[in-house]
PDB file of C-alpha atoms in Angstrom:
ATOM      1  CA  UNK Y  13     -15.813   3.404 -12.496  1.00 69.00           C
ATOM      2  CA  UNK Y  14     -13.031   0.890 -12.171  1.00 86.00           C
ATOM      3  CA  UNK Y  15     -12.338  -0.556  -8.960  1.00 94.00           C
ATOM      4  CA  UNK Y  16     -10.645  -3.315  -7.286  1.00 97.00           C
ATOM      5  CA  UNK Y  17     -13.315  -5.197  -5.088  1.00 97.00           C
ATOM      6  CA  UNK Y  18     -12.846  -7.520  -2.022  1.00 98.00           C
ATOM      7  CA  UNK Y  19     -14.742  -9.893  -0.497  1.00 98.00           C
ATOM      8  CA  UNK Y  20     -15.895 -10.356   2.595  1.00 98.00           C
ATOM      9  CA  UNK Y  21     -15.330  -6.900   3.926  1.00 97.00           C
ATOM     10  CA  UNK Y  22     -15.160  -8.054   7.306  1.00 97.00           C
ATOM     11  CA  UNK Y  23     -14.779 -11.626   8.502  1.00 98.00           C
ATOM     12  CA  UNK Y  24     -14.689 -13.188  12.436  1.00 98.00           C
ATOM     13  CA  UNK Y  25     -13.747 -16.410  12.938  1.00 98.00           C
ATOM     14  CA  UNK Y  26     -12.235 -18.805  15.241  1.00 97.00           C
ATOM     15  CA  UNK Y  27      -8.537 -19.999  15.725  1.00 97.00           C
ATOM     16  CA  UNK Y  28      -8.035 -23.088  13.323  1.00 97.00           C
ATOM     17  CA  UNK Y  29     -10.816 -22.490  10.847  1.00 98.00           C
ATOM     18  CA  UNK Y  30     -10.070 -21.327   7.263  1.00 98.00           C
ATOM     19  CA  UNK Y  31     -10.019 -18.252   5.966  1.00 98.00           C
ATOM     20  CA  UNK Y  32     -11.030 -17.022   2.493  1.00 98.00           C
ATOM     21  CA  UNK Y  33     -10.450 -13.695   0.907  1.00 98.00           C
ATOM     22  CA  UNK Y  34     -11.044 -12.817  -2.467  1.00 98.00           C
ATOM     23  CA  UNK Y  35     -10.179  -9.796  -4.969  1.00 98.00           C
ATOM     24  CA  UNK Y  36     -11.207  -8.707  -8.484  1.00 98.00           C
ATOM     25  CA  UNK Y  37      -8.682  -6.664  -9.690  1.00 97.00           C
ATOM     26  CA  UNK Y  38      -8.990  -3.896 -12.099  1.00 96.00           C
ATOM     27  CA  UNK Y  39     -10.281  -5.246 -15.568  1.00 95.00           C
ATOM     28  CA  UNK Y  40      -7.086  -5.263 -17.721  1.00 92.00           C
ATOM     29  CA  UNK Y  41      -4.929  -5.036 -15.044  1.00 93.00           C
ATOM     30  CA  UNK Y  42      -1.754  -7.766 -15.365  1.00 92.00           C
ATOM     31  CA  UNK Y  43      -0.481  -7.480 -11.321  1.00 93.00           C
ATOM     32  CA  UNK Y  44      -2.027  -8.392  -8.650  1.00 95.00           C
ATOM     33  CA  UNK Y  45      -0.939  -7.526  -5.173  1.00 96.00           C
ATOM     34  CA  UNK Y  46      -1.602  -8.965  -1.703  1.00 97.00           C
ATOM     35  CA  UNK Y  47      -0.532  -6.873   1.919  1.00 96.00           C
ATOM     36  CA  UNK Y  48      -1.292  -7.119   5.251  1.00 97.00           C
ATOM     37  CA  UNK Y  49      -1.776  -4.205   7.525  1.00 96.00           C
ATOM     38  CA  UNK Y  50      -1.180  -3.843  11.428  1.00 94.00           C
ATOM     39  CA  UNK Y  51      -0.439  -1.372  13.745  1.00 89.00           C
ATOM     40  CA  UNK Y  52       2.464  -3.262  14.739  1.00 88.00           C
ATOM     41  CA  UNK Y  53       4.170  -4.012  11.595  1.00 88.00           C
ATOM     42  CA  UNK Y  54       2.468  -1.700   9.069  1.00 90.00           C
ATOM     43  CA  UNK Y  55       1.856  -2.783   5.731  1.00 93.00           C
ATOM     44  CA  UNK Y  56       3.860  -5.729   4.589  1.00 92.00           C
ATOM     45  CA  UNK Y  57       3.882  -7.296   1.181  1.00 93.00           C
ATOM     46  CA  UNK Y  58       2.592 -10.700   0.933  1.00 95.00           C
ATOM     47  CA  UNK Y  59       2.510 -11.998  -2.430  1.00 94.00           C
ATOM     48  CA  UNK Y  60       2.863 -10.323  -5.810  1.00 91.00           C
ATOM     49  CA  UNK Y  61       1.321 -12.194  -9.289  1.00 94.00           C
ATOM     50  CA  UNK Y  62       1.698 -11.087 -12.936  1.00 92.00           C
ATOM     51  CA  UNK Y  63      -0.261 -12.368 -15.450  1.00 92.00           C
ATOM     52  CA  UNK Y  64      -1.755 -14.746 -12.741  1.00 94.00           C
ATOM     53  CA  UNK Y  65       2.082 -16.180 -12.446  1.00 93.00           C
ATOM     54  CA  UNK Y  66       3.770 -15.967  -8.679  1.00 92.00           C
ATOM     55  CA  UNK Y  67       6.616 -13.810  -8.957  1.00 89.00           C
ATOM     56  CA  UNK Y  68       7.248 -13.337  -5.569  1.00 87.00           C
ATOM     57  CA  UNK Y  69       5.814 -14.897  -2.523  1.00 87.00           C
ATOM     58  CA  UNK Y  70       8.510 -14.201  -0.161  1.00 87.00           C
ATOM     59  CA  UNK Y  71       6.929 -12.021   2.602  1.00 87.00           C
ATOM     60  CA  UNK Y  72       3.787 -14.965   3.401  1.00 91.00           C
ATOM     61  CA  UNK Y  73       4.245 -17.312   5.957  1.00 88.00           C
ATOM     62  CA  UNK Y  74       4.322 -20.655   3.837  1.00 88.00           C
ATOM     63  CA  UNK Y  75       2.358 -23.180   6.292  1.00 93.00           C
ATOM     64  CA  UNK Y  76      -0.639 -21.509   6.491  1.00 96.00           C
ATOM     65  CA  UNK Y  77      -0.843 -18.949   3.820  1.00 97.00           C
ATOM     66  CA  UNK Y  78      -1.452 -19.907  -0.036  1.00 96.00           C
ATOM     67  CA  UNK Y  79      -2.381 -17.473  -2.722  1.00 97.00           C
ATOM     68  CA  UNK Y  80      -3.761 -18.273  -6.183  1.00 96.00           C
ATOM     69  CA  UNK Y  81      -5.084 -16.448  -9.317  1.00 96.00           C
ATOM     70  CA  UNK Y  82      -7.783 -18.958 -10.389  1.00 94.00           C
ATOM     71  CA  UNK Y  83      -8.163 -16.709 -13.263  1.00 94.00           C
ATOM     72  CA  UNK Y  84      -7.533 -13.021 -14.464  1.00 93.00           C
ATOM     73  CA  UNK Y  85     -10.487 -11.841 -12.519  1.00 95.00           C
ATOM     74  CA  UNK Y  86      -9.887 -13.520  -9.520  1.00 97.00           C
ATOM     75  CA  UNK Y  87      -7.177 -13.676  -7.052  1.00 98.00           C
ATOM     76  CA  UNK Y  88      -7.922 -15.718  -3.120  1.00 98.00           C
ATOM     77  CA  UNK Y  89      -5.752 -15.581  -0.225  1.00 98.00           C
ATOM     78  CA  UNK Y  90      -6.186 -18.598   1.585  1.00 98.00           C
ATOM     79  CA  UNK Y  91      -5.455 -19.036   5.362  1.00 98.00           C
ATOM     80  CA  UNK Y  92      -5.609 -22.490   7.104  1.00 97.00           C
ATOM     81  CA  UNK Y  93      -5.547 -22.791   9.718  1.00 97.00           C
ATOM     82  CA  UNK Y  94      -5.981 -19.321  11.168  1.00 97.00           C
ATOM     83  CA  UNK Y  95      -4.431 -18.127  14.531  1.00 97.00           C
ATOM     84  CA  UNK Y  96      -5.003 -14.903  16.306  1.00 97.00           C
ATOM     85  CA  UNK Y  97      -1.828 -13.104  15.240  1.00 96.00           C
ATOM     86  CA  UNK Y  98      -3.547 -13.413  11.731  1.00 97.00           C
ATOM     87  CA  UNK Y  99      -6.003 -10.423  12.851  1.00 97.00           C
ATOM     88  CA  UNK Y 100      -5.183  -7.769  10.413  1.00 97.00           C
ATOM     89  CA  UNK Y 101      -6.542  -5.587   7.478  1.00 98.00           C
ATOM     90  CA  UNK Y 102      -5.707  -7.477   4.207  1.00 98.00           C
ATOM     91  CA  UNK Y 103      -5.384  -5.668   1.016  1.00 98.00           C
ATOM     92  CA  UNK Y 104      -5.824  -6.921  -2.784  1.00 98.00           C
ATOM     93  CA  UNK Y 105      -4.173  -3.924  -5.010  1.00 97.00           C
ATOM     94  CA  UNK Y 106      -3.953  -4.431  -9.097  1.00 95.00           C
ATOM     95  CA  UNK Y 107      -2.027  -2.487 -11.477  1.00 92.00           C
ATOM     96  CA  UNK Y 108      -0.307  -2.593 -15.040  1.00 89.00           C
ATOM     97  CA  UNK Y 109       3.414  -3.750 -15.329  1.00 77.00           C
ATOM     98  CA  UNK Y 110       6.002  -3.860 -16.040  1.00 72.00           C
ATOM     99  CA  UNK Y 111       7.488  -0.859 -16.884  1.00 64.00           C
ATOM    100  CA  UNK Y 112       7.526   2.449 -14.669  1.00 52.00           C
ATOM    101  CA  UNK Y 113       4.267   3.814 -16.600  1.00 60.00           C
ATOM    102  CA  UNK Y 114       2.391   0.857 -15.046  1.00 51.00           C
ATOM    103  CA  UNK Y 115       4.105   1.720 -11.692  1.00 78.00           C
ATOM    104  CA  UNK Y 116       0.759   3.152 -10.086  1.00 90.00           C
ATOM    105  CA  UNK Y 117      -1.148   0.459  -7.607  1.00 93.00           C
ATOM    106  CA  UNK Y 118      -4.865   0.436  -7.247  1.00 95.00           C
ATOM    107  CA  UNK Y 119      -6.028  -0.944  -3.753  1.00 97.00           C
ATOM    108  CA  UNK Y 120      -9.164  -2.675  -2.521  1.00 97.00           C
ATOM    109  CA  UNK Y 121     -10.954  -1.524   0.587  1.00 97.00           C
ATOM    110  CA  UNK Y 122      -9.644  -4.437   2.230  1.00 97.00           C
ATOM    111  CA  UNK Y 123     -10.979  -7.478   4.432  1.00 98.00           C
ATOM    112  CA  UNK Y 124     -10.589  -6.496   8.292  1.00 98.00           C
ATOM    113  CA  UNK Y 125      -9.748 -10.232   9.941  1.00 98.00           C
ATOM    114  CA  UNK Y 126     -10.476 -10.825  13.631  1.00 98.00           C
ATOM    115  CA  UNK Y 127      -9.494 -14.073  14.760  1.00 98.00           C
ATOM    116  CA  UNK Y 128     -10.632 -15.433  18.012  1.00 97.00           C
TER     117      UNK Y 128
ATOM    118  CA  UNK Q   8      10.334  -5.413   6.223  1.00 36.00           C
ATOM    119  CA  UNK Q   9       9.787  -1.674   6.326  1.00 41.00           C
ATOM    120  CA  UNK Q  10      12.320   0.072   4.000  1.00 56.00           C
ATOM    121  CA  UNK Q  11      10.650   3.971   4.098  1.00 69.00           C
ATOM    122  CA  UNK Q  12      10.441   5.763   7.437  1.00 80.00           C
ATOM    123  CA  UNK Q  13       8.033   8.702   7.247  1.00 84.00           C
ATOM    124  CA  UNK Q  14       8.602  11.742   9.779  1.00 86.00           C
ATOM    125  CA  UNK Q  15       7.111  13.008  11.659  1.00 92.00           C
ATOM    126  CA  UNK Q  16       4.933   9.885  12.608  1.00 92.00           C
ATOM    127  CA  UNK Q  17       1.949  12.180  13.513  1.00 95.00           C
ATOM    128  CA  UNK Q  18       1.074  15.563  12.287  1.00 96.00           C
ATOM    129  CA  UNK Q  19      -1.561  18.135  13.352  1.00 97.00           C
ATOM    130  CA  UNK Q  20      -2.096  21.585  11.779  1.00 97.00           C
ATOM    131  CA  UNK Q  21      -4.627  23.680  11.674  1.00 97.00           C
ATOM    132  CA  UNK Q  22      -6.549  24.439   8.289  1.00 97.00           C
ATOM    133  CA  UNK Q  23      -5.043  26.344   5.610  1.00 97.00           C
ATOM    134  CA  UNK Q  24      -1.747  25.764   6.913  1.00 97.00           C
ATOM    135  CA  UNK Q  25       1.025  23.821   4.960  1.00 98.00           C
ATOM    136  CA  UNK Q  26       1.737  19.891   5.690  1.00 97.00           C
ATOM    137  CA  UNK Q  27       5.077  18.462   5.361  1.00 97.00           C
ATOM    138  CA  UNK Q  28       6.193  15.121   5.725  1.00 96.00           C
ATOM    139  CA  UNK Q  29       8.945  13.714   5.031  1.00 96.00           C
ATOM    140  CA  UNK Q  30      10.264  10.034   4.334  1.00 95.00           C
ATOM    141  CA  UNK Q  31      13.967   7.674   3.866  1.00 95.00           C
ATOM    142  CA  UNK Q  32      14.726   5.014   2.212  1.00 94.00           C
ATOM    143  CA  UNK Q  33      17.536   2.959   2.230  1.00 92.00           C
ATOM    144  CA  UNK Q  34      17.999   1.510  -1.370  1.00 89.00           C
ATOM    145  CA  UNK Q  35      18.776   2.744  -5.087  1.00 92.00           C
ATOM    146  CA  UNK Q  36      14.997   3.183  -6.483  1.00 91.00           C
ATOM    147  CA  UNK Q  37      13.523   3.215  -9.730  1.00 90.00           C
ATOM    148  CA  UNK Q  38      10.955   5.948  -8.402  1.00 92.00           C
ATOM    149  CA  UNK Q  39       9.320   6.510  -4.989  1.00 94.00           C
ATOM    150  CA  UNK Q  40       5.159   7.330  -4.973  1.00 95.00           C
ATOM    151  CA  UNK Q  41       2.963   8.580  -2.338  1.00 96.00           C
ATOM    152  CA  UNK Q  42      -0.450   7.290  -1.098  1.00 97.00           C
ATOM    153  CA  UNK Q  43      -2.788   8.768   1.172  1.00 98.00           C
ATOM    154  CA  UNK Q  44      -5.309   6.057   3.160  1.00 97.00           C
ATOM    155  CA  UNK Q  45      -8.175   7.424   4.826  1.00 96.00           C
ATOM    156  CA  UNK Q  46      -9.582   5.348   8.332  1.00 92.00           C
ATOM    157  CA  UNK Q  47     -10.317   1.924   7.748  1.00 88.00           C
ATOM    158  CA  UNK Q  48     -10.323   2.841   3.216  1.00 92.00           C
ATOM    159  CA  UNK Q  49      -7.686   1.214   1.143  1.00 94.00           C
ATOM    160  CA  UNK Q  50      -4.702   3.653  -0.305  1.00 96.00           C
ATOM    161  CA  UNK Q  51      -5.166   5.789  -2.635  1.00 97.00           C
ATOM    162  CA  UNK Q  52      -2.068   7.035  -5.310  1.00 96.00           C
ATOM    163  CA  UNK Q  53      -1.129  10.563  -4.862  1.00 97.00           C
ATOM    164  CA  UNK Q  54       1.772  10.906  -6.977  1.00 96.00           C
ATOM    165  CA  UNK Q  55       4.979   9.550  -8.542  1.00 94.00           C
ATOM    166  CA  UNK Q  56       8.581  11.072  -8.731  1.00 95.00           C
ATOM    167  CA  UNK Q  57      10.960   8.937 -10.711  1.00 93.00           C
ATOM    168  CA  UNK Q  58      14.557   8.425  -9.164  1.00 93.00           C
ATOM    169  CA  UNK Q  59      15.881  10.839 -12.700  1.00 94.00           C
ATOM    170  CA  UNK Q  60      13.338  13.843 -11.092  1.00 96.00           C
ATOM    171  CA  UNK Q  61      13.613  16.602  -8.123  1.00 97.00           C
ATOM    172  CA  UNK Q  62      10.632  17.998  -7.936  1.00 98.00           C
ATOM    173  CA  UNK Q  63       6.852  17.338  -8.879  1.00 97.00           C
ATOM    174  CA  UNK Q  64       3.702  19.164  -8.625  1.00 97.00           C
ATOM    175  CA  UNK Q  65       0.011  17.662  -8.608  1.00 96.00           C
ATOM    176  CA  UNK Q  66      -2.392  20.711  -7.017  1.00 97.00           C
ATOM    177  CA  UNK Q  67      -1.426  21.181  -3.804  1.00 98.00           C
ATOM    178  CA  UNK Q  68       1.054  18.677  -3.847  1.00 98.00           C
ATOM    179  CA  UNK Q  69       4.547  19.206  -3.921  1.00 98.00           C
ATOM    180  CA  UNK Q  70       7.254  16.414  -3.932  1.00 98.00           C
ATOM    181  CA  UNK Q  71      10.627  16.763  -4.212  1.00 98.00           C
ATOM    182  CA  UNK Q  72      13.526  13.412  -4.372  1.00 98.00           C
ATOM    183  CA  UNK Q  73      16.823  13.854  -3.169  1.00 97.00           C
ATOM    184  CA  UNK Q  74      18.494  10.581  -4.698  1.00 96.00           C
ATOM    185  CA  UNK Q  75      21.383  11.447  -2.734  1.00 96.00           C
ATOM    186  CA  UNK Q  76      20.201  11.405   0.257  1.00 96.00           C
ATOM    187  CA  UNK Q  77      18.134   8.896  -0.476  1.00 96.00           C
ATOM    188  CA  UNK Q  78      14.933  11.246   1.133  1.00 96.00           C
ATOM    189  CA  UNK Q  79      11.512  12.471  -0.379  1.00 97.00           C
ATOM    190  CA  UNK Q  80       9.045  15.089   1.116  1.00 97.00           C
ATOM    191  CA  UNK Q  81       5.380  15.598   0.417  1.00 97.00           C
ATOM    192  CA  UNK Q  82       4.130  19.119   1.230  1.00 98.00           C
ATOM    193  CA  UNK Q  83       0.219  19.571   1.042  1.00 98.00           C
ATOM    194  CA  UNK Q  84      -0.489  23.530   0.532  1.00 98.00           C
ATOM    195  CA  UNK Q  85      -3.494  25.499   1.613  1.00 98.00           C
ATOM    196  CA  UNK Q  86      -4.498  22.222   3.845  1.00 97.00           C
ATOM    197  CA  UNK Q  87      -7.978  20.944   4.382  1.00 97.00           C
ATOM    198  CA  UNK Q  88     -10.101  19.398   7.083  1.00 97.00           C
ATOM    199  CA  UNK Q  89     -10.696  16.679   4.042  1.00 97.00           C
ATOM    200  CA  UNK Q  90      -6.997  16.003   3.473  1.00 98.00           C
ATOM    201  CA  UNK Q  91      -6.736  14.257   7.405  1.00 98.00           C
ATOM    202  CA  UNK Q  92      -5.429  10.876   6.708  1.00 98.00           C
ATOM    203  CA  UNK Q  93      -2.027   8.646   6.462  1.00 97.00           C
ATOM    204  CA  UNK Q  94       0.168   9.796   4.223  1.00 97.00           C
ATOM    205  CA  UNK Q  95       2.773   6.516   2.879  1.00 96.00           C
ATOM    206  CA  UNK Q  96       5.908   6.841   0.706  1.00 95.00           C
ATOM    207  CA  UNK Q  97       6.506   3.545  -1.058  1.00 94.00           C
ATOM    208  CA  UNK Q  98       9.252   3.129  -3.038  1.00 92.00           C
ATOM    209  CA  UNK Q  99      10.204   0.629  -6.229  1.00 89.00           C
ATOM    210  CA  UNK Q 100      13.618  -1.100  -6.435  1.00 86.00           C
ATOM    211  CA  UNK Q 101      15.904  -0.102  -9.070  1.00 84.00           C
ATOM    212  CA  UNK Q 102      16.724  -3.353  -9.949  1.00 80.00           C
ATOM    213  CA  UNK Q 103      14.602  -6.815  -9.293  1.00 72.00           C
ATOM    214  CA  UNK Q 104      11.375  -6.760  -8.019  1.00 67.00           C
ATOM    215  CA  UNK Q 105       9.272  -5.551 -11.153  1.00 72.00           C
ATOM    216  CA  UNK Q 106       6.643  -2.952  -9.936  1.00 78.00           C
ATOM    217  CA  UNK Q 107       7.288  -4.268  -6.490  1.00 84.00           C
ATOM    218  CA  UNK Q 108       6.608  -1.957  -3.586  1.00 89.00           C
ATOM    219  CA  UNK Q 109       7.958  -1.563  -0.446  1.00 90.00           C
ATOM    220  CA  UNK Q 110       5.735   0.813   1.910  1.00 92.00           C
ATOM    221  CA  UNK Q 111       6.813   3.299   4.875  1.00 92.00           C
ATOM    222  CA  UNK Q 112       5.988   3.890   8.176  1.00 90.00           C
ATOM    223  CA  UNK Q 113       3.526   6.753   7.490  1.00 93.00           C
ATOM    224  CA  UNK Q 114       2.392  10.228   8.838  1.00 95.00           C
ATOM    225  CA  UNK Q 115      -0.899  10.546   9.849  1.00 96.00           C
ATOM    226  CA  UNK Q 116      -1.793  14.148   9.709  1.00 97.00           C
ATOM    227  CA  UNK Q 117      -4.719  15.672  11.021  1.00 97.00           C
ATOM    228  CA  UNK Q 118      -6.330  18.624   9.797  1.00 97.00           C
ATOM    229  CA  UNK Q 119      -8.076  21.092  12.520  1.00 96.00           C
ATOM    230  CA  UNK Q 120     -11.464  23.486  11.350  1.00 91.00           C
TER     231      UNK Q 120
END
């Protein structure tokens, strides 16, 4: 059963201190997505990779946020350092493009953020 | 920034009652696709209407695109206790952004026994 895993599922940490998050995407898979969910502004794109190449970056806030693809099989969303407006529900989604067949995204279960 | 606005915002029927919601956008698309995200779970694809379609059936799904209007709705038939969640249109450029989405607002509907 093919899924796109996260890690951690839930992290708490203090204003200034770093913040990890990783995703596996979906063997096979060529995109790799990264959002950020609030009540307040919804779901906003962060960053967007094909074949582990930035395409589009746009939407992250550039002095603290940094997003790699290490390799096919791993993408991180790095935070440094973190604030408390940061608290949100990140999501990793994967999927094949481009082309409209590969339109469909696949999303983690997220990493729900708290910071202090 | 948001480009879909889903309406109504909240939704609550009773079971085996019909669900519609219904969602704008404000660009030319290539095709517009719903998710569904149950509490605190990560979306889940519905369905996908391409900007060249009208109307789409998955189940109980129906979606219909009006390009020219540049408006989609989602109605959920026969409804079920299981299908409470938010409901988000997301839509794909028509030009630029490769498979690029840009997510609404969302309905979250709730589904009474």
């Amino acid at each position: 059963d093919a899924r796109v895993t996260q890690t951690p599922r839930h992290k708490v940490t203090e204003m200034g201190q770093e913040v990890t998050m990783r995703c596996q995407p979906i063997l096979g898979h060529n995109t790799v997505f990264w959002y950020r969910q609030t009540m307040m502004q919804g779901l906003e794109l962060l960053a967007y990779f094909r074949n582990r190449a930035p395409l589009d970056d746009s939407g992250m806030p550039k002095d603290r946020f940094s997003a790699e693809m290490p390799d096919a099989t791993l993408a991180t969303l790095k935070i440094q350092p973190s604030e408390p407006r940061d608290s949100a529900v990140y999501f990793c989604a994967s999927g094949l493009g481009p082309g409209t067949s590969g339109a469909e995204q696949f999303f983690g279960p997220g990493t729900r953020l708290t910071v202090l | 920034s948001q480009q879909g606005e889903e309406d109504p915002q909240a939704l609550s029927i009773q079971e085996g009652e019909n669900a519609t919601m219904n969602c704008s956008y404000k660009t030319s698309i290539n095709n517009l696709q719903w998710y569904r995200q149950n509490s605190g779970r990560g979306l889940v694809h519905l369905i996908l209407i391409r900007s060249n379609e009208r109307e789409k059936h998955s189940g109980r799904l129906r979606v219909t695109l009006d390009t020219s209007k540049k408006s989609s709705s989602l109605l959920i038939t026969a409804s079920r206790a299981a299908d409470t969640a938010s409901y988000f249109c997301a839509t794909r450029p028509l030009t630029g952004g490769g498979n690029k989405l840009t997510f609404g607002t969302g309905t979250q509907l709730k589904v009474e026994l």
